[in-house]
């Protein structure tokens, strides 16, 4: 007996359905919540949790299996994600924007007109109430000739070290109140 991945009921013959991009093995009562997936002759577990964005089914299963095997053998190396490549905005972005605007003797309205943005957005940015979008950030950096980014991987330095295996456990991070 297998448990339905949607409602938890025991079922002897689960059906595979696709719900918002995820493939689930469900009972006959839950099949209406998604579209039924026809099983191919290959193993369904190799592509079930695939994160590969390619649309060809044959190459995605071999790619996923190969990348999963190589990432687990690293041991001490951390998997990179999309946020590693992104630059983080500096904490004093509001002061940098205000100082650069004042150096050019511009009012908030004048700067907004130059950037083709609203003056209320400039006020919120200079108060630190809101973060600039990527588009506004690039306009500000270009027009005011300032840098609002601080590099993507600078925040990870405090986490280096850890246990001898190179991975962290909950005990490495949590402080007990005993």
Coordinates of C-alpha atoms in Angstrom, one line a residue:
X1 CA 0.0 0.0 0.0
X2 CA 1.2 3.5 -1.0
X3 CA 0.2 6.7 0.6
X4 CA -1.4 9.4 -1.6
X5 CA 0.9 12.4 -1.8
X6 CA -2.0 14.8 -1.8
X7 CA -4.4 13.6 0.9
X8 CA -2.4 10.9 2.7
X9 CA -4.9 8.1 2.1
X10 CA -3.7 4.5 1.6
X11 CA -4.0 3.4 -2.0
X12 CA -2.9 0.2 -3.8
X13 CA -2.8 1.7 -7.3
X14 CA -1.6 5.3 -7.3
X15 CA -1.9 7.4 -10.4
X16 CA 0.7 10.0 -11.3
X17 CA -0.7 13.5 -11.9
X18 CA 0.9 16.8 -12.6
X19 CA -0.2 19.7 -10.3
X20 CA 1.3 23.1 -11.1
X21 CA 4.5 21.6 -12.5
X22 CA 4.9 19.0 -9.7
X23 CA 4.3 15.3 -10.4
X24 CA 2.5 13.5 -7.5
X25 CA 1.4 9.9 -6.9
X26 CA -2.2 10.2 -5.8
X27 CA -5.2 8.1 -5.1
X28 CA -8.2 7.9 -7.5
X29 CA -10.1 10.6 -5.5
X30 CA -7.3 13.2 -5.9
X31 CA -6.8 12.7 -9.7
X32 CA -9.2 15.6 -10.4
X33 CA -6.8 18.1 -8.9
X34 CA -4.3 17.8 -11.8
X35 CA -3.7 16.3 -15.2
X36 CA -2.8 12.6 -15.5
X37 CA 0.8 11.9 -16.6
X38 CA 1.4 8.9 -18.9
X39 CA 4.2 6.8 -17.6
X40 CA 7.1 6.2 -20.0
X41 CA 9.0 2.9 -20.2
X42 CA 12.0 4.5 -18.2
X43 CA 12.1 5.0 -14.5
X44 CA 9.9 7.9 -13.3
X45 CA 12.0 8.6 -10.2
X46 CA 15.0 10.0 -12.2
X47 CA 12.9 12.8 -13.7
X48 CA 10.3 13.2 -10.9
X49 CA 12.2 15.9 -9.1
X50 CA 14.2 17.3 -12.0
X51 CA 15.1 20.9 -11.9
X52 CA 16.5 20.9 -15.4
X53 CA 14.8 23.5 -17.6
X54 CA 15.3 21.8 -20.9
X55 CA 12.2 20.5 -22.6
X56 CA 13.6 17.2 -24.0
X57 CA 12.7 14.3 -21.7
X58 CA 15.6 12.0 -22.7
X59 CA 18.5 14.4 -22.0
X60 CA 17.0 15.9 -18.8
X61 CA 17.0 12.6 -16.9
X62 CA 20.7 11.9 -17.7
X63 CA 21.7 15.5 -17.0
X64 CA 19.8 15.5 -13.7
X65 CA 21.3 12.2 -12.6
X66 CA 24.8 13.4 -13.5
X67 CA 24.6 16.7 -11.8
X68 CA 23.1 15.2 -8.6
X69 CA 25.9 12.7 -8.4
X70 CA 28.7 15.3 -8.8
X71 CA 27.2 17.7 -6.3
X72 CA 26.9 15.2 -3.5
X73 CA 30.5 14.0 -3.9
X74 CA 31.8 17.5 -3.1
X75 CA 31.4 17.1 0.6
X76 CA 32.8 20.5 1.8
X77 CA 31.7 22.6 -1.2
X78 CA 28.4 24.4 -1.1
X79 CA 26.0 24.3 -4.0
X80 CA 25.9 27.6 -5.7
X81 CA 22.5 29.3 -6.5
X82 CA 21.3 32.3 -8.4
X83 CA 21.8 34.6 -5.4
X84 CA 25.6 34.0 -5.4
X85 CA 26.0 35.9 -8.7
X86 CA 23.8 38.8 -7.6
X87 CA 25.3 42.0 -6.1
X88 CA 23.7 43.1 -2.8
X89 CA 22.7 46.7 -2.4
X90 CA 24.7 48.5 0.2
X91 CA 23.1 49.3 3.6
X92 CA 23.8 53.1 3.3
X93 CA 22.2 53.4 -0.2
X94 CA 19.9 56.2 1.0
X95 CA 22.8 58.4 2.2
X96 CA 24.7 57.8 -1.0
X97 CA 21.8 58.8 -3.2
X98 CA 21.1 61.9 -1.1
X99 CA 24.7 63.0 -0.9
X100 CA 25.2 62.6 -4.7
X101 CA 22.0 64.5 -5.4
X102 CA 23.0 67.3 -3.1
X103 CA 26.5 67.5 -4.6
X104 CA 24.9 68.2 -8.0
X105 CA 22.5 70.9 -6.4
X106 CA 19.4 69.0 -7.5
X107 CA 16.1 68.9 -5.6
X108 CA 14.3 65.6 -5.3
X109 CA 11.9 66.7 -8.0
X110 CA 14.7 67.6 -10.3
X111 CA 16.3 64.2 -9.9
X112 CA 13.0 62.5 -10.4
X113 CA 12.5 64.4 -13.7
X114 CA 16.0 63.6 -14.9
X115 CA 15.4 59.8 -14.2
X116 CA 11.8 60.0 -15.5
X117 CA 10.5 58.7 -12.1
X118 CA 8.2 60.0 -9.5
X119 CA 9.5 62.4 -6.8
X120 CA 7.8 60.3 -4.1
X121 CA 10.0 57.4 -5.1
X122 CA 13.1 59.5 -4.6
X123 CA 11.8 60.6 -1.2
X124 CA 11.2 57.0 -0.2
X125 CA 14.6 55.9 -1.4
X126 CA 16.4 58.7 0.5
X127 CA 14.5 57.9 3.7
X128 CA 15.4 54.3 3.3
X129 CA 11.7 53.2 3.2
X130 CA 12.1 51.3 0.0
X131 CA 14.8 49.5 -2.0
X132 CA 15.3 50.6 -5.6
X133 CA 14.3 48.2 -8.3
X134 CA 17.1 47.0 -10.6
X135 CA 15.9 49.5 -13.3
X136 CA 15.9 52.5 -10.9
X137 CA 19.2 51.4 -9.3
X138 CA 20.9 51.4 -12.7
X139 CA 19.4 54.8 -13.6
X140 CA 20.6 56.2 -10.3
X141 CA 24.1 54.7 -10.6
X142 CA 24.5 56.0 -14.2
X143 CA 23.1 59.5 -13.6
X144 CA 24.6 60.2 -10.2
X145 CA 27.8 58.3 -10.9
X146 CA 27.6 56.3 -7.7
X147 CA 27.8 52.6 -6.8
X148 CA 25.0 51.1 -4.8
X149 CA 26.1 47.5 -4.8
X150 CA 28.5 45.7 -2.5
X151 CA 29.2 42.3 -4.1
X152 CA 27.2 39.1 -3.8
X153 CA 29.5 36.8 -1.7
X154 CA 30.7 39.1 1.0
X155 CA 28.1 38.0 3.5
X156 CA 29.1 34.4 3.5
X157 CA 32.5 34.9 5.2
X158 CA 31.0 34.6 8.7
X159 CA 29.8 31.0 7.9
X160 CA 33.2 29.6 6.8
X161 CA 34.7 27.0 9.0
X162 CA 32.1 25.0 10.9
X163 CA 32.5 21.4 11.7
X164 CA 35.3 19.2 10.5
X165 CA 33.1 17.8 7.7
X166 CA 32.6 21.3 6.2
X167 CA 28.8 21.2 6.7
X168 CA 26.7 22.7 9.5
X169 CA 24.3 21.2 11.8
X170 CA 21.6 22.9 13.9
X171 CA 23.9 22.6 16.9
X172 CA 26.6 24.7 15.2
X173 CA 24.2 27.6 14.8
X174 CA 21.8 27.5 17.8
X175 CA 22.7 28.8 21.3
X176 CA 21.1 26.9 24.1
X177 CA 19.4 28.8 27.0
X178 CA 20.4 26.3 29.7

